[in-house]
PDB file of C-alpha atoms in Angstrom:
ATOM      1  CA  MET A   1     159.273  22.307 113.790  1.00 46.00           C
ATOM      2  CA  SER A   2     161.197  22.310 110.071  1.00 47.00           C
ATOM      3  CA  GLY A   3     163.269  24.241 109.067  1.00 49.00           C
ATOM      4  CA  HIS A   4     160.894  26.414 105.647  1.00 48.00           C
ATOM      5  CA  SER A   5     160.531  29.121 107.479  1.00 45.00           C
ATOM      6  CA  THR A   6     156.997  30.890 106.936  1.00 46.00           C
ATOM      7  CA  ILE A   7     156.580  34.342 105.005  1.00 46.00           C
ATOM      8  CA  GLU A   8     154.070  36.425 106.120  1.00 51.00           C
ATOM      9  CA  ARG A   9     151.945  38.192 103.734  1.00 49.00           C
ATOM     10  CA  PRO A  10     151.174  42.042 104.342  1.00 51.00           C
ATOM     11  CA  PRO A  11     148.029  42.337 104.519  1.00 53.00           C
ATOM     12  CA  LEU A  12     145.701  43.661 102.177  1.00 48.00           C
ATOM     13  CA  ALA A  13     145.293  47.578 102.006  1.00 49.00           C
ATOM     14  CA  LYS A  14     141.408  48.186 101.147  1.00 51.00           C
ATOM     15  CA  ALA A  15     140.417  49.691  97.714  1.00 49.00           C
ATOM     16  CA  PRO A  16     139.489  53.020  98.317  1.00 53.00           C
ATOM     17  CA  VAL A  17     136.178  53.748  98.343  1.00 51.00           C
ATOM     18  CA  PRO A  18     134.996  55.791  95.247  1.00 50.00           C
ATOM     19  CA  THR A  19     133.627  59.394  95.898  1.00 53.00           C
ATOM     20  CA  ALA A  20     130.273  60.562  94.238  1.00 48.00           C
ATOM     21  CA  VAL A  21     132.277  63.223  91.371  1.00 49.00           C
ATOM     22  CA  PRO A  22     129.720  66.081  91.058  1.00 52.00           C
ATOM     23  CA  ALA A  23     128.161  66.491  87.826  1.00 49.00           C
ATOM     24  CA  ALA A  24     128.893  69.196  85.806  1.00 50.00           C
ATOM     25  CA  PRO A  25     126.805  72.102  85.445  1.00 52.00           C
ATOM     26  CA  ARG A  26     124.038  71.738  82.709  1.00 52.00           C
ATOM     27  CA  ARG A  27     124.183  74.694  80.506  1.00 52.00           C
ATOM     28  CA  PRO A  28     120.924  75.834  80.246  1.00 50.00           C
ATOM     29  CA  GLY A  29     119.320  74.607  76.884  1.00 52.00           C
ATOM     30  CA  ARG A  30     117.400  76.358  73.976  1.00 55.00           C
ATOM     31  CA  GLN A  31     113.847  75.775  75.376  1.00 55.00           C
ATOM     32  CA  SER A  32     114.356  76.969  78.876  1.00 66.00           C
ATOM     33  CA  ARG A  33     116.151  80.019  77.417  1.00 69.00           C
ATOM     34  CA  LEU A  34     113.157  80.722  75.056  1.00 61.00           C
ATOM     35  CA  THR A  35     110.740  79.773  78.363  1.00 68.00           C
ATOM     36  CA  LYS A  36     112.672  82.626  80.301  1.00 71.00           C
ATOM     37  CA  TRP A  37     112.899  84.699  77.520  1.00 67.00           C
ATOM     38  CA  LEU A  38     108.766  84.384  76.638  1.00 65.00           C
ATOM     39  CA  ASN A  39     108.161  84.972  81.052  1.00 72.00           C
ATOM     40  CA  SER A  40     110.025  87.800  80.824  1.00 73.00           C
ATOM     41  CA  GLY A  41     108.421  91.641  81.645  1.00 75.00           C
ATOM     42  CA  ILE A  42     109.044  92.732  78.265  1.00 82.00           C
ATOM     43  CA  VAL A  43     106.912  89.893  76.865  1.00 78.00           C
ATOM     44  CA  GLN A  44     104.443  90.462  79.092  1.00 83.00           C
ATOM     45  CA  ALA A  45     104.006  93.822  78.090  1.00 86.00           C
ATOM     46  CA  LEU A  46     104.187  93.295  74.984  1.00 88.00           C
ATOM     47  CA  LEU A  47     101.319  90.728  74.681  1.00 85.00           C
ATOM     48  CA  ILE A  48      99.271  93.282  77.255  1.00 89.00           C
ATOM     49  CA  VAL A  49      99.477  95.973  74.428  1.00 90.00           C
ATOM     50  CA  VAL A  50      98.436  93.457  71.544  1.00 90.00           C
ATOM     51  CA  ALA A  51      95.881  92.277  73.965  1.00 87.00           C
ATOM     52  CA  LEU A  52      94.700  95.795  74.451  1.00 89.00           C
ATOM     53  CA  VAL A  53      94.686  96.848  70.420  1.00 89.00           C
ATOM     54  CA  TRP A  54      92.513  93.827  69.700  1.00 85.00           C
ATOM     55  CA  ILE A  55      89.984  94.644  72.628  1.00 86.00           C
ATOM     56  CA  THR A  56      89.889  98.325  72.266  1.00 89.00           C
ATOM     57  CA  PRO A  57      87.574  97.572  68.615  1.00 86.00           C
ATOM     58  CA  LEU A  58      85.226  95.698  70.548  1.00 85.00           C
ATOM     59  CA  ALA A  59      84.669  97.800  73.740  1.00 87.00           C
ATOM     60  CA  GLY A  60      84.325 100.532  71.266  1.00 87.00           C
ATOM     61  CA  LEU A  61      81.721  99.000  69.625  1.00 86.00           C
ATOM     62  CA  PHE A  62      79.854  97.687  73.019  1.00 87.00           C
ATOM     63  CA  LEU A  63      79.744 101.316  74.354  1.00 88.00           C
ATOM     64  CA  SER A  64      78.264 102.606  70.985  1.00 87.00           C
ATOM     65  CA  SER A  65      75.937  99.845  70.999  1.00 87.00           C
ATOM     66  CA  LEU A  66      74.787 101.577  74.723  1.00 88.00           C
ATOM     67  CA  ARG A  67      75.071 104.910  74.082  1.00 87.00           C
ATOM     68  CA  SER A  68      71.987 107.017  71.780  1.00 84.00           C
ATOM     69  CA  GLU A  69      72.455 108.123  68.334  1.00 81.00           C
ATOM     70  CA  ARG A  70      72.626 111.294  69.009  1.00 83.00           C
ATOM     71  CA  ASP A  71      75.280 111.349  71.804  1.00 83.00           C
ATOM     72  CA  ASN A  72      77.040 108.975  68.589  1.00 81.00           C
ATOM     73  CA  ALA A  73      77.443 111.624  66.282  1.00 79.00           C
ATOM     74  CA  SER A  74      77.919 114.439  68.335  1.00 82.00           C
ATOM     75  CA  ASP A  75      80.858 112.894  69.627  1.00 83.00           C
ATOM     76  CA  GLY A  76      83.211 109.860  70.078  1.00 83.00           C
ATOM     77  CA  TRP A  77      82.555 106.403  72.291  1.00 84.00           C
ATOM     78  CA  TRP A  78      85.382 107.157  74.678  1.00 86.00           C
ATOM     79  CA  THR A  79      83.411 110.081  76.093  1.00 85.00           C
ATOM     80  CA  ALA A  80      80.838 107.617  77.689  1.00 85.00           C
ATOM     81  CA  LEU A  81      83.770 105.986  79.827  1.00 83.00           C
ATOM     82  CA  SER A  82      83.822 109.743  81.234  1.00 84.00           C
ATOM     83  CA  ASP A  83      80.256 110.012  81.490  1.00 82.00           C
ATOM     84  CA  PRO A  84      78.714 106.799  82.291  1.00 84.00           C
ATOM     85  CA  SER A  85      74.964 108.382  82.196  1.00 84.00           C
ATOM     86  CA  GLN A  86      74.997 108.447  78.903  1.00 84.00           C
ATOM     87  CA  LEU A  87      74.910 104.387  78.837  1.00 87.00           C
ATOM     88  CA  SER A  88      71.520 102.779  78.474  1.00 86.00           C
ATOM     89  CA  LEU A  89      69.830  99.469  77.175  1.00 87.00           C
ATOM     90  CA  ASP A  90      67.237 101.298  75.194  1.00 86.00           C
ATOM     91  CA  ASN A  91      69.374 100.650  71.865  1.00 86.00           C
ATOM     92  CA  TYR A  92      68.613  96.629  72.676  1.00 87.00           C
ATOM     93  CA  THR A  93      65.200  96.926  73.973  1.00 86.00           C
ATOM     94  CA  ALA A  94      64.422  98.404  70.387  1.00 84.00           C
ATOM     95  CA  LEU A  95      66.191  95.697  68.834  1.00 83.00           C
ATOM     96  CA  LEU A  96      64.794  92.796  70.506  1.00 82.00           C
ATOM     97  CA  GLU A  97      61.165  94.420  70.017  1.00 83.00           C
ATOM     98  CA  ASP A  98      62.142  94.513  66.248  1.00 81.00           C
ATOM     99  CA  SER A  99      60.802  91.582  64.723  1.00 82.00           C
ATOM    100  CA  GLY A 100      62.783  91.069  61.352  1.00 84.00           C
ATOM    101  CA  ILE A 101      66.068  91.445  63.288  1.00 86.00           C
ATOM    102  CA  THR A 102      64.909  89.066  66.160  1.00 87.00           C
ATOM    103  CA  ALA A 103      63.104  86.735  63.071  1.00 90.00           C
ATOM    104  CA  ALA A 104      67.163  87.112  61.245  1.00 90.00           C
ATOM    105  CA  PHE A 105      68.864  85.700  64.449  1.00 90.00           C
ATOM    106  CA  TRP A 106      66.814  83.145  64.964  1.00 92.00           C
ATOM    107  CA  ASN A 107      67.280  82.016  60.795  1.00 93.00           C
ATOM    108  CA  THR A 108      71.506  82.445  61.683  1.00 93.00           C
ATOM    109  CA  VAL A 109      71.059  80.032  64.527  1.00 93.00           C
ATOM    110  CA  LEU A 110      69.180  77.708  62.170  1.00 94.00           C
ATOM    111  CA  ILE A 111      71.414  77.785  59.781  1.00 94.00           C
ATOM    112  CA  SER A 112      74.904  77.559  61.371  1.00 94.00           C
ATOM    113  CA  VAL A 113      73.639  74.545  63.860  1.00 94.00           C
ATOM    114  CA  PRO A 114      72.627  72.087  61.545  1.00 95.00           C
ATOM    115  CA  THR A 115      75.481  72.625  59.337  1.00 96.00           C
ATOM    116  CA  THR A 116      77.573  72.291  61.984  1.00 94.00           C
ATOM    117  CA  ILE A 117      76.244  69.550  63.498  1.00 95.00           C
ATOM    118  CA  LEU A 118      76.369  67.799  59.557  1.00 96.00           C
ATOM    119  CA  VAL A 119      79.794  68.538  58.497  1.00 96.00           C
ATOM    120  CA  VAL A 120      81.207  67.553  62.136  1.00 95.00           C
ATOM    121  CA  GLY A 121      79.010  63.993  61.928  1.00 95.00           C
ATOM    122  CA  ILE A 122      79.651  62.838  57.768  1.00 95.00           C
ATOM    123  CA  ALA A 123      83.300  63.930  58.086  1.00 95.00           C
ATOM    124  CA  ALA A 124      83.947  61.910  60.836  1.00 95.00           C
ATOM    125  CA  LEU A 125      82.340  58.893  59.309  1.00 94.00           C
ATOM    126  CA  ALA A 126      83.764  59.451  56.151  1.00 94.00           C
ATOM    127  CA  GLY A 127      87.160  60.587  57.899  1.00 93.00           C
ATOM    128  CA  TYR A 128      87.430  57.130  59.813  1.00 93.00           C
ATOM    129  CA  ALA A 129      86.411  55.124  56.522  1.00 92.00           C
ATOM    130  CA  PHE A 130      89.576  56.720  54.476  1.00 93.00           C
ATOM    131  CA  ALA A 131      92.094  56.289  57.133  1.00 91.00           C
ATOM    132  CA  TRP A 132      91.179  52.431  58.787  1.00 90.00           C
ATOM    133  CA  LEU A 133      88.593  50.832  56.105  1.00 88.00           C
ATOM    134  CA  ASP A 134      90.229  48.951  52.690  1.00 87.00           C
ATOM    135  CA  PHE A 135      87.636  49.809  49.572  1.00 87.00           C
ATOM    136  CA  PRO A 136      87.981  49.867  46.257  1.00 90.00           C
ATOM    137  CA  GLY A 137      89.019  53.522  44.868  1.00 89.00           C
ATOM    138  CA  ARG A 138      90.076  54.804  48.524  1.00 89.00           C
ATOM    139  CA  ASP A 139      92.660  56.850  47.791  1.00 89.00           C
ATOM    140  CA  ALA A 140      91.292  58.128  44.235  1.00 93.00           C
ATOM    141  CA  ILE A 141      88.331  59.293  46.176  1.00 93.00           C
ATOM    142  CA  PHE A 142      90.512  61.097  48.690  1.00 92.00           C
ATOM    143  CA  LEU A 143      92.307  62.491  46.333  1.00 92.00           C
ATOM    144  CA  VAL A 144      89.303  64.070  44.658  1.00 93.00           C
ATOM    145  CA  VAL A 145      88.438  65.280  48.015  1.00 91.00           C
ATOM    146  CA  VAL A 146      91.374  66.540  48.789  1.00 89.00           C
ATOM    147  CA  GLY A 147      91.618  68.432  44.737  1.00 90.00           C
ATOM    148  CA  LEU A 148      88.133  69.882  46.185  1.00 89.00           C
ATOM    149  CA  LEU A 149      89.874  72.070  48.603  1.00 89.00           C
ATOM    150  CA  VAL A 150      91.343  74.258  46.131  1.00 87.00           C
ATOM    151  CA  VAL A 151      87.661  74.899  44.197  1.00 86.00           C
ATOM    152  CA  PRO A 152      86.762  78.821  45.354  1.00 87.00           C
ATOM    153  CA  VAL A 153      83.523  79.607  47.013  1.00 86.00           C
ATOM    154  CA  GLN A 154      82.432  82.082  44.344  1.00 86.00           C
ATOM    155  CA  ILE A 155      83.108  79.015  41.403  1.00 87.00           C
ATOM    156  CA  GLY A 156      80.155  77.638  42.455  1.00 86.00           C
ATOM    157  CA  LEU A 157      77.698  79.991  43.678  1.00 89.00           C
ATOM    158  CA  LEU A 158      75.793  80.603  40.097  1.00 88.00           C
ATOM    159  CA  PRO A 159      75.471  77.350  38.693  1.00 90.00           C
ATOM    160  CA  VAL A 160      74.281  75.858  42.563  1.00 91.00           C
ATOM    161  CA  ALA A 161      71.761  78.599  42.272  1.00 90.00           C
ATOM    162  CA  LYS A 162      70.812  77.577  39.151  1.00 91.00           C
ATOM    163  CA  LEU A 163      70.446  73.862  40.548  1.00 92.00           C
ATOM    164  CA  PHE A 164      68.707  75.414  44.002  1.00 91.00           C
ATOM    165  CA  GLY A 165      65.869  77.340  41.406  1.00 90.00           C
ATOM    166  CA  THR A 166      65.268  73.892  39.886  1.00 92.00           C
ATOM    167  CA  ILE A 167      64.589  71.699  42.391  1.00 91.00           C
ATOM    168  CA  GLY A 168      63.094  73.851  44.995  1.00 88.00           C
ATOM    169  CA  LEU A 169      65.745  75.025  47.319  1.00 89.00           C
ATOM    170  CA  PHE A 170      66.587  78.614  46.830  1.00 90.00           C
ATOM    171  CA  GLY A 171      65.784  81.488  48.849  1.00 88.00           C
ATOM    172  CA  THR A 172      65.235  78.562  51.591  1.00 91.00           C
ATOM    173  CA  ILE A 173      67.242  77.761  54.869  1.00 92.00           C
ATOM    174  CA  ALA A 174      67.843  74.145  53.580  1.00 92.00           C
ATOM    175  CA  GLY A 175      69.422  75.580  50.563  1.00 92.00           C
ATOM    176  CA  VAL A 176      71.633  77.706  52.604  1.00 93.00           C
ATOM    177  CA  VAL A 177      72.395  75.015  55.123  1.00 94.00           C
ATOM    178  CA  LEU A 178      73.089  72.225  51.669  1.00 94.00           C
ATOM    179  CA  PHE A 179      75.380  75.354  50.426  1.00 94.00           C
ATOM    180  CA  HIS A 180      77.592  75.123  53.700  1.00 94.00           C
ATOM    181  CA  VAL A 181      77.291  71.594  54.005  1.00 95.00           C
ATOM    182  CA  ALA A 182      78.868  70.802  50.477  1.00 92.00           C
ATOM    183  CA  TYR A 183      81.486  72.861  50.532  1.00 92.00           C
ATOM    184  CA  GLY A 184      83.181  72.568  54.881  1.00 93.00           C
ATOM    185  CA  LEU A 185      83.564  68.553  53.923  1.00 94.00           C
ATOM    186  CA  PRO A 186      86.011  68.296  52.014  1.00 93.00           C
ATOM    187  CA  PHE A 187      88.482  70.333  54.582  1.00 93.00           C
ATOM    188  CA  ALA A 188      86.361  68.674  57.325  1.00 94.00           C
ATOM    189  CA  ILE A 189      87.431  65.104  55.766  1.00 94.00           C
ATOM    190  CA  PHE A 190      90.669  65.922  55.249  1.00 93.00           C
ATOM    191  CA  LEU A 191      91.796  67.230  58.722  1.00 91.00           C
ATOM    192  CA  LEU A 192      89.980  64.471  60.546  1.00 93.00           C
ATOM    193  CA  ARG A 193      90.865  61.448  58.186  1.00 93.00           C
ATOM    194  CA  ASN A 194      94.627  62.795  58.508  1.00 91.00           C
ATOM    195  CA  TYR A 195      94.023  62.719  63.152  1.00 90.00           C
ATOM    196  CA  PHE A 196      92.174  59.582  63.080  1.00 92.00           C
ATOM    197  CA  ALA A 197      95.585  58.241  60.936  1.00 90.00           C
ATOM    198  CA  GLU A 198      97.691  58.481  63.858  1.00 89.00           C
ATOM    199  CA  ILE A 199      95.814  56.340  66.217  1.00 87.00           C
ATOM    200  CA  PRO A 200      97.892  53.476  67.125  1.00 88.00           C
ATOM    201  CA  ARG A 201      97.145  50.504  64.667  1.00 88.00           C
ATOM    202  CA  GLU A 202      97.489  48.363  67.581  1.00 88.00           C
ATOM    203  CA  MET A 203      94.876  49.643  69.675  1.00 88.00           C
ATOM    204  CA  LEU A 204      92.566  49.042  66.489  1.00 86.00           C
ATOM    205  CA  GLU A 205      93.371  45.822  66.315  1.00 86.00           C
ATOM    206  CA  ALA A 206      92.726  45.114  69.852  1.00 88.00           C
ATOM    207  CA  ALA A 207      89.413  46.098  69.695  1.00 86.00           C
ATOM    208  CA  ARG A 208      88.525  43.541  66.564  1.00 86.00           C
ATOM    209  CA  MET A 209      89.883  40.887  67.849  1.00 87.00           C
ATOM    210  CA  ASP A 210      87.527  41.488  71.440  1.00 83.00           C
ATOM    211  CA  GLY A 211      84.735  41.124  69.236  1.00 83.00           C
ATOM    212  CA  GLY A 212      83.917  45.364  68.214  1.00 79.00           C
ATOM    213  CA  SER A 213      82.055  46.049  65.406  1.00 85.00           C
ATOM    214  CA  GLU A 214      83.262  49.011  63.052  1.00 85.00           C
ATOM    215  CA  TRP A 215      80.559  51.047  64.447  1.00 90.00           C
ATOM    216  CA  ARG A 216      81.131  50.022  67.829  1.00 89.00           C
ATOM    217  CA  ILE A 217      85.061  50.951  67.507  1.00 88.00           C
ATOM    218  CA  PHE A 218      83.918  54.159  65.787  1.00 90.00           C
ATOM    219  CA  SER A 219      81.585  55.475  68.604  1.00 88.00           C
ATOM    220  CA  ARG A 220      83.458  54.131  71.912  1.00 88.00           C
ATOM    221  CA  LEU A 221      87.013  54.384  70.506  1.00 88.00           C
ATOM    222  CA  VAL A 222      88.034  56.375  67.635  1.00 90.00           C
ATOM    223  CA  LEU A 223      85.460  59.159  68.294  1.00 89.00           C
ATOM    224  CA  PRO A 224      86.780  59.714  72.288  1.00 88.00           C
ATOM    225  CA  LEU A 225      90.099  59.781  70.945  1.00 88.00           C
ATOM    226  CA  GLY A 226      89.265  62.279  68.567  1.00 88.00           C
ATOM    227  CA  ARG A 227      87.147  64.980  70.449  1.00 86.00           C
ATOM    228  CA  PRO A 228      89.584  67.295  70.212  1.00 85.00           C
ATOM    229  CA  ALA A 229      89.911  67.672  66.312  1.00 88.00           C
ATOM    230  CA  LEU A 230      86.087  67.430  66.417  1.00 91.00           C
ATOM    231  CA  ALA A 231      85.382  70.503  68.943  1.00 87.00           C
ATOM    232  CA  SER A 232      88.535  72.389  66.652  1.00 86.00           C
ATOM    233  CA  LEU A 233      86.935  71.549  63.745  1.00 90.00           C
ATOM    234  CA  ALA A 234      83.279  72.614  65.282  1.00 91.00           C
ATOM    235  CA  ILE A 235      84.109  76.018  65.938  1.00 88.00           C
ATOM    236  CA  PHE A 236      85.503  76.516  63.175  1.00 88.00           C
ATOM    237  CA  GLN A 237      82.811  75.420  61.075  1.00 92.00           C
ATOM    238  CA  PHE A 238      80.605  77.432  63.382  1.00 92.00           C
ATOM    239  CA  LEU A 239      82.391  80.899  63.343  1.00 90.00           C
ATOM    240  CA  TRP A 240      82.345  80.699  59.442  1.00 91.00           C
ATOM    241  CA  VAL A 241      78.450  80.007  58.866  1.00 93.00           C
ATOM    242  CA  TRP A 242      77.642  82.438  61.289  1.00 93.00           C
ATOM    243  CA  ASN A 243      79.745  84.717  60.178  1.00 90.00           C
ATOM    244  CA  ASP A 244      79.205  84.381  56.500  1.00 90.00           C
ATOM    245  CA  MET A 245      77.285  86.941  54.059  1.00 89.00           C
ATOM    246  CA  LEU A 246      77.964  86.217  50.494  1.00 89.00           C
ATOM    247  CA  VAL A 247      76.337  83.062  50.685  1.00 91.00           C
ATOM    248  CA  ALA A 248      73.252  83.631  52.638  1.00 89.00           C
ATOM    249  CA  LEU A 249      73.108  86.894  50.605  1.00 88.00           C
ATOM    250  CA  LEU A 250      73.044  85.212  47.543  1.00 88.00           C
ATOM    251  CA  PHE A 251      70.232  81.951  48.509  1.00 89.00           C
ATOM    252  CA  ALA A 252      68.226  83.429  51.605  1.00 86.00           C
ATOM    253  CA  ASP A 253      65.220  85.551  50.898  1.00 84.00           C
ATOM    254  CA  SER A 254      63.740  88.521  52.803  1.00 78.00           C
ATOM    255  CA  GLY A 255      61.949  85.286  55.379  1.00 82.00           C
ATOM    256  CA  SER A 256      65.104  83.286  55.611  1.00 85.00           C
ATOM    257  CA  GLN A 257      68.247  85.877  55.746  1.00 88.00           C
ATOM    258  CA  PRO A 258      70.501  85.508  58.540  1.00 91.00           C
ATOM    259  CA  LEU A 259      71.647  88.402  60.763  1.00 89.00           C
ATOM    260  CA  THR A 260      74.434  89.637  58.822  1.00 89.00           C
ATOM    261  CA  VAL A 261      72.223  89.972  55.976  1.00 89.00           C
ATOM    262  CA  ALA A 262      69.519  92.118  57.726  1.00 86.00           C
ATOM    263  CA  LEU A 263      72.311  94.800  59.347  1.00 84.00           C
ATOM    264  CA  GLN A 264      73.735  94.785  55.908  1.00 82.00           C
ATOM    265  CA  SER A 265      69.724  96.027  54.569  1.00 79.00           C
ATOM    266  CA  GLN A 266      69.923  98.185  57.171  1.00 74.00           C
ATOM    267  CA  MET A 267      73.297  99.559  56.638  1.00 69.00           C
ATOM    268  CA  ARG A 268      71.980 100.363  53.226  1.00 53.00           C
ATOM    269  CA  GLN A 269      68.422 101.721  53.885  1.00 50.00           C
ATOM    270  CA  PHE A 270      69.419 104.244  56.394  1.00 50.00           C
ATOM    271  CA  GLY A 271      73.574 104.662  56.584  1.00 54.00           C
ATOM    272  CA  SER A 272      74.596 105.036  59.720  1.00 60.00           C
ATOM    273  CA  ASN A 273      72.431 103.998  61.877  1.00 69.00           C
ATOM    274  CA  ILE A 274      74.130 103.005  64.630  1.00 73.00           C
ATOM    275  CA  GLY A 275      71.660 102.981  66.783  1.00 74.00           C
ATOM    276  CA  VAL A 276      70.616  99.517  65.271  1.00 79.00           C
ATOM    277  CA  LEU A 277      74.221  98.370  63.487  1.00 81.00           C
ATOM    278  CA  ALA A 278      75.720  98.638  67.048  1.00 84.00           C
ATOM    279  CA  PRO A 279      73.461  96.615  69.020  1.00 87.00           C
ATOM    280  CA  GLY A 280      73.021  94.491  66.104  1.00 86.00           C
ATOM    281  CA  ALA A 281      76.575  93.775  65.917  1.00 85.00           C
ATOM    282  CA  PHE A 282      77.604  93.064  68.873  1.00 86.00           C
ATOM    283  CA  LEU A 283      74.810  90.899  69.589  1.00 85.00           C
ATOM    284  CA  SER A 284      75.324  89.082  66.445  1.00 86.00           C
ATOM    285  CA  LEU A 285      79.370  89.300  68.307  1.00 86.00           C
ATOM    286  CA  VAL A 286      78.635  87.642  71.251  1.00 85.00           C
ATOM    287  CA  VAL A 287      77.191  84.011  69.979  1.00 85.00           C
ATOM    288  CA  PRO A 288      80.889  83.121  68.878  1.00 84.00           C
ATOM    289  CA  LEU A 289      82.613  84.452  71.787  1.00 83.00           C
ATOM    290  CA  VAL A 290      80.385  82.110  74.093  1.00 84.00           C
ATOM    291  CA  VAL A 291      80.924  79.575  72.026  1.00 82.00           C
ATOM    292  CA  PHE A 292      84.430  79.662  71.675  1.00 79.00           C
ATOM    293  CA  PHE A 293      84.983  80.304  75.642  1.00 80.00           C
ATOM    294  CA  ALA A 294      82.826  77.077  75.918  1.00 79.00           C
ATOM    295  CA  PHE A 295      85.033  74.783  73.934  1.00 74.00           C
ATOM    296  CA  GLN A 296      88.623  76.671  74.180  1.00 71.00           C
ATOM    297  CA  ARG A 297      89.796  73.877  75.886  1.00 72.00           C
ATOM    298  CA  HIS A 298      89.370  71.523  73.393  1.00 67.00           C
ATOM    299  CA  PHE A 299      90.105  74.149  70.736  1.00 61.00           C
ATOM    300  CA  VAL A 300      93.773  74.318  72.297  1.00 60.00           C
ATOM    301  CA  GLN A 301      93.978  70.383  72.518  1.00 59.00           C
ATOM    302  CA  GLY A 302      92.451  70.365  68.791  1.00 53.00           C
ATOM    303  CA  VAL A 303      95.600  72.999  67.699  1.00 51.00           C
ATOM    304  CA  MET A 304      98.028  71.362  69.535  1.00 51.00           C
ATOM    305  CA  ALA A 305      97.388  67.618  68.496  1.00 51.00           C
ATOM    306  CA  GLY A 306     100.443  66.369  66.393  1.00 44.00           C
ATOM    307  CA  SER A 307     102.683  69.774  67.318  1.00 42.00           C
ATOM    308  CA  VAL A 308     104.925  66.908  69.771  1.00 42.00           C
ATOM    309  CA  LYS A 309     105.331  63.289  69.143  1.00 37.00           C
TER     310      LYS A 309
END
């Protein structure tokens, strides 16, 4: 063995295993605080009070429509809550047996449904064209459409009435429908164009590369994606036309007047004829409520579309 001594090295110390550092508690953000506040009992109670305030006139109208005219003249509708014997369907039976009211109801349907279909259909085609098709004067025409939004309905009543009288549309259901379609299209086109413009361009380009025609892209891709906006527009347009009285009062005659004009004429002739006005008003109110609740899910999606990214 040589004279050199061997120096023993000390064993390497093991590195300490890092322990998990507990994360700092997260402070509740503004959104969580807002959610907690909205779910509080005070807010819930306030919403219940607001709902009762809005429902009370509807309940009063419904109970008044079930009471006789003598009972409505003697005391308030709330007395029916303690005396249910006042309630009956005699007013509705008499209303449905009135040929003038039933004809006015079907005239309202014949005015509202075609108007809604035409406005939504034409606006969907025009909105897609303004959003994704290139043609000469596209931006200028769209600016004209946007400019028509500021034109009030009252300005066009007399000129259009003279025009309809010349071409034979005055006093007809077709004339009322055509007027509502003309004045409903600017807003409808503006709404759907902005909604369709949010569709990703890559999706449309992929469809074109697969050989899809413009009509196929519109019908199979754009319309399903735009269903919330289409449903919201349809609800708004239907409610606007169904509850309209100004346009129908001017353009419809006695054979084509809707329910709103028929009820207004009853008020003019008989004063406070609650036995006819109350059930007629509630009947006019039921259909929009049914339409709204039937499309409520699509309506909420259309209203919330674009609010979050």
